PDB file of C-alpha atoms in Angstrom:
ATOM      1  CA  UNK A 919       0.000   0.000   0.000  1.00 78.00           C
ATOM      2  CA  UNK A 920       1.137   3.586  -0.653  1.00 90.00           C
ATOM      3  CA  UNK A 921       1.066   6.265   2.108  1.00 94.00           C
ATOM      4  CA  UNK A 922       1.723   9.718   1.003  1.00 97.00           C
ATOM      5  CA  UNK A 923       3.332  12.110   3.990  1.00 96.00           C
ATOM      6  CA  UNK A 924       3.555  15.940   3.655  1.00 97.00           C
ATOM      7  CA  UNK A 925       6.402  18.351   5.676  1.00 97.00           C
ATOM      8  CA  UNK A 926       7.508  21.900   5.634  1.00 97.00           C
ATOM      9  CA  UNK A 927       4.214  23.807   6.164  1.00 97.00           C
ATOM     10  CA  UNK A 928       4.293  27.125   7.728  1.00 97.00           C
ATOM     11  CA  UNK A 929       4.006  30.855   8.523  1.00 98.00           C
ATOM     12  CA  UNK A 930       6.013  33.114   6.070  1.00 98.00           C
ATOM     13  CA  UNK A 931       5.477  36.675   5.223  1.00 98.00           C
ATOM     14  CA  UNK A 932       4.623  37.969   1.460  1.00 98.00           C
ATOM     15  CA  UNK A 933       7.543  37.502  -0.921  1.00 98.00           C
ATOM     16  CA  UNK A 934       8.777  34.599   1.193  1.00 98.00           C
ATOM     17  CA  UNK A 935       9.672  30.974   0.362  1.00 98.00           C
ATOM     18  CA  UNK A 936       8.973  27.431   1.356  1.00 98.00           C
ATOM     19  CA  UNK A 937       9.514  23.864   0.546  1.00 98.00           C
ATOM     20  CA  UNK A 938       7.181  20.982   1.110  1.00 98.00           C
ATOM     21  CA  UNK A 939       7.918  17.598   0.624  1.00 98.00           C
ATOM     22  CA  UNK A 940       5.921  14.325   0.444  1.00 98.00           C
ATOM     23  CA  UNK A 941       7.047  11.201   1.259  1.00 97.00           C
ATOM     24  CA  UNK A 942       6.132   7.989  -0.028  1.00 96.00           C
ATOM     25  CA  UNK A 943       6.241   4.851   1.175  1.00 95.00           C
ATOM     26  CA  UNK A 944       6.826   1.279  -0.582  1.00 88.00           C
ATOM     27  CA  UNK A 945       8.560   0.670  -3.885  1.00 89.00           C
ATOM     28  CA  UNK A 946       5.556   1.895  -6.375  1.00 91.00           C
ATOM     29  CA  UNK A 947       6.960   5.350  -6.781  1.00 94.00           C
ATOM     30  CA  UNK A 948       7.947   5.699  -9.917  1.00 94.00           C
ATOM     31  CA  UNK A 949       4.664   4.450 -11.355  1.00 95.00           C
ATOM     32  CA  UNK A 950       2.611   7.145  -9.908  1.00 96.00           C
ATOM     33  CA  UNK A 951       1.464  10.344 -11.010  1.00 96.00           C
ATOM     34  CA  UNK A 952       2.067  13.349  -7.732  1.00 97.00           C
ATOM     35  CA  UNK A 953       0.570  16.371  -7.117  1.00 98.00           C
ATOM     36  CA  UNK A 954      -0.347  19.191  -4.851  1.00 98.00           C
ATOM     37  CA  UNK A 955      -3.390  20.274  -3.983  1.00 98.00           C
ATOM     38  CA  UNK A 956      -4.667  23.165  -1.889  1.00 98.00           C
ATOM     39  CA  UNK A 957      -7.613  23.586   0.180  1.00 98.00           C
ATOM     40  CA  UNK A 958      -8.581  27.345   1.898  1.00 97.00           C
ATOM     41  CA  UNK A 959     -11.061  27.821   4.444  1.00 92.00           C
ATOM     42  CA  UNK A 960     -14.487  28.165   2.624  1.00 94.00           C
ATOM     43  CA  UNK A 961     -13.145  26.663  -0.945  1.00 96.00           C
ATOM     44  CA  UNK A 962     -12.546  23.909  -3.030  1.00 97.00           C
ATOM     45  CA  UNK A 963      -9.604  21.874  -3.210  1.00 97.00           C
ATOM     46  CA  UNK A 964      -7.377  23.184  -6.317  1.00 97.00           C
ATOM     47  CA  UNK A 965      -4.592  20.979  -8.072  1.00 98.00           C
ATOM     48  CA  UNK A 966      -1.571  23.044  -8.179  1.00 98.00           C
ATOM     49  CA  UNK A 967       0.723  21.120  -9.941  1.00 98.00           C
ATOM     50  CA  UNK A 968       1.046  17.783 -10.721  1.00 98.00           C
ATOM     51  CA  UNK A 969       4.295  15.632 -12.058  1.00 98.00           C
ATOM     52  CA  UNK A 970       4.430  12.582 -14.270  1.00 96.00           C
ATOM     53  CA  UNK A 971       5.999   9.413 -13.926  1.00 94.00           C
ATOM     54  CA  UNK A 972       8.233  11.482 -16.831  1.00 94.00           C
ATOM     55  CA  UNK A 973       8.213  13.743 -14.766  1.00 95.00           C
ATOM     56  CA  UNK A 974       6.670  16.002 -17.461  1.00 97.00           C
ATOM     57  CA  UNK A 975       5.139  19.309 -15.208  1.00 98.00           C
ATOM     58  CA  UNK A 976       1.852  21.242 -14.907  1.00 98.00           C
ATOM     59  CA  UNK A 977       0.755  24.046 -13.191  1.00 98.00           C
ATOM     60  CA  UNK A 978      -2.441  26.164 -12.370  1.00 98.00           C
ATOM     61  CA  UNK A 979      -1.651  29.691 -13.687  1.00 98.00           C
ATOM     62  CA  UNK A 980      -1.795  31.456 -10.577  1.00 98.00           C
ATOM     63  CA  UNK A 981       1.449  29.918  -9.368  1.00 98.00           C
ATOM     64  CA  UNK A 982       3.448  29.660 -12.791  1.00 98.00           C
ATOM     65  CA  UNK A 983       6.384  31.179 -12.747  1.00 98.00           C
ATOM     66  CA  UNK A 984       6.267  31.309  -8.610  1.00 98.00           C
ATOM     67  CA  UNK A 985       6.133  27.582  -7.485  1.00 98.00           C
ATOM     68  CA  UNK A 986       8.248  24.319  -9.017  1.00 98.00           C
ATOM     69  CA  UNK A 987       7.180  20.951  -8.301  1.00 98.00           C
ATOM     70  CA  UNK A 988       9.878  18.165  -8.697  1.00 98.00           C
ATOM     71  CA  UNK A 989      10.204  14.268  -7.678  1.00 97.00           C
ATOM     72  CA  UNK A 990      13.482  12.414  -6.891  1.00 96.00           C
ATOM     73  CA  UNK A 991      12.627   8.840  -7.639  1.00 94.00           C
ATOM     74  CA  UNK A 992      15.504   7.783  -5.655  1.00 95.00           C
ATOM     75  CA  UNK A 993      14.531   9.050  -2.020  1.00 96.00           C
ATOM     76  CA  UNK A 994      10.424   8.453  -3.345  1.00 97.00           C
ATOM     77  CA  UNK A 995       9.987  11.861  -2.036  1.00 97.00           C
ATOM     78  CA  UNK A 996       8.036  14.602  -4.327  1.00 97.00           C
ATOM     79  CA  UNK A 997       8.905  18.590  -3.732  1.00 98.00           C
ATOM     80  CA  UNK A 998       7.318  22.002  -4.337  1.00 98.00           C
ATOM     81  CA  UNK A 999       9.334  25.050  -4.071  1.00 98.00           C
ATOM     82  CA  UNK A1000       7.098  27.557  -3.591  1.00 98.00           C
ATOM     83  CA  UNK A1001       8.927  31.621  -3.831  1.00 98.00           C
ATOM     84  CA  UNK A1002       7.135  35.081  -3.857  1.00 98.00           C
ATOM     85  CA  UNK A1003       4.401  33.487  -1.684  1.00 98.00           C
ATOM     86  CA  UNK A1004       1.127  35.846  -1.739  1.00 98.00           C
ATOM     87  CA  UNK A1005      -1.298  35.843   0.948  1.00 98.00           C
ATOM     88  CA  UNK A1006      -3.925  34.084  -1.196  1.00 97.00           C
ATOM     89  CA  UNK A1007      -1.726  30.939  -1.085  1.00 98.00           C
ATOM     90  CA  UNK A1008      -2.536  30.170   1.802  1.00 98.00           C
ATOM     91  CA  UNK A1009      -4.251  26.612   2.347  1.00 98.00           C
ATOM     92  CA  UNK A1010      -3.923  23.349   3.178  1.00 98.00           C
ATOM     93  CA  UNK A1011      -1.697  21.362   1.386  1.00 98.00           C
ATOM     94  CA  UNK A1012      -2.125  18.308   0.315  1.00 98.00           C
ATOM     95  CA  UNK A1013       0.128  15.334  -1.745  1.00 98.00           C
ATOM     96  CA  UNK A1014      -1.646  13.534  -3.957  1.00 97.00           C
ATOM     97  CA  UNK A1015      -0.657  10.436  -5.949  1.00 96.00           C
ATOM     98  CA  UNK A1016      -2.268   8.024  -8.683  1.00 95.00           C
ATOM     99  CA  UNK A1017      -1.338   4.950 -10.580  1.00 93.00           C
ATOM    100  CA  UNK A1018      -0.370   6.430 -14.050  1.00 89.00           C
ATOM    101  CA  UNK A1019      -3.099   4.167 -15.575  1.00 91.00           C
ATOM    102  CA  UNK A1020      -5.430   6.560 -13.571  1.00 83.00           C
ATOM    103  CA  UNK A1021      -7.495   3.805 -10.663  1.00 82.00           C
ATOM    104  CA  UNK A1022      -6.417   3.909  -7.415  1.00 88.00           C
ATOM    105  CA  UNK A1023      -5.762   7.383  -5.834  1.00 93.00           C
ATOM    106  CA  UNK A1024      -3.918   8.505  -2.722  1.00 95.00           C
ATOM    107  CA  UNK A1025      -3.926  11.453  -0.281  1.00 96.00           C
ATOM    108  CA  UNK A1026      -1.628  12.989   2.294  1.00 97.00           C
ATOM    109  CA  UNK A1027      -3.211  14.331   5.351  1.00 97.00           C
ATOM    110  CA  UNK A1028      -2.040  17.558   4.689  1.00 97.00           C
ATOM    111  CA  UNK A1029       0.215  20.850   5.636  1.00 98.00           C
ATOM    112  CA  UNK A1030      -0.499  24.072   6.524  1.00 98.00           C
ATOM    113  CA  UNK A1031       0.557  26.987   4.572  1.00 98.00           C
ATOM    114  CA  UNK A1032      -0.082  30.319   6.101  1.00 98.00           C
ATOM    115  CA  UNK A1033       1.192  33.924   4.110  1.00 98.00           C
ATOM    116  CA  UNK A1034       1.092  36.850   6.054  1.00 97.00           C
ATOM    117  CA  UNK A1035       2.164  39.691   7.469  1.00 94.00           C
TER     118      UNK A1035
END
């Protein structure tokens, strides 16, 4: 079984950085499709980026250019760099991860992300 589990939440001000990280266990990591998703209060969960077993990229356009999402197959651990953080990225996080044949999907519990002054 695959369990997904997110770090590196936190406070930062506007402009600032951070770096979250999922973890995956097992040995099925290179055959799954990752990606972040956000959740603010009073919304609906967003994809943010997502990463292919090719690790071919996508991104919602609000973060383009801002936030880079990355996997290194060897330490089954996915990234996103997230710079110039705005206040309106502020959610839960959450890593997500599907079989690259679509099926069977799994979720992180999630990490808190919090931009402000």
């Amino acid at each position: 079984q695959v369990q997904l589990v997110e770090s590196g939440g936190d406070l930062v001000q506007p402009g600032g950085s951070l770096r979250l990280s999922c973890g995956v266990s097992g040995n099925m990591f290179t055959t799954l499709v990752m990606g972040w998703y956000r959740q603010a209060p009073g919304k609906q969960r967003e994809l943010v980026a997502s990463i292919t077993t090719a690790s071919r990229t996508n991104y919602v356009d609000s973060v383009k250019g801002r936030f880079t999402i990355s996997r290194d197959n060897a330490k089954n651990t996915m990234y996103l760099q997230m710079n110039s953080l705005k206040p309106e990225d502020t959610a839960v996080y959450y890593c997500n991860a599907r079989h690259f044949t679509g099926g069977l999907i799994y979720w992180g519990q999630g990490t808190q992300v919090t931009v402000s002054s």
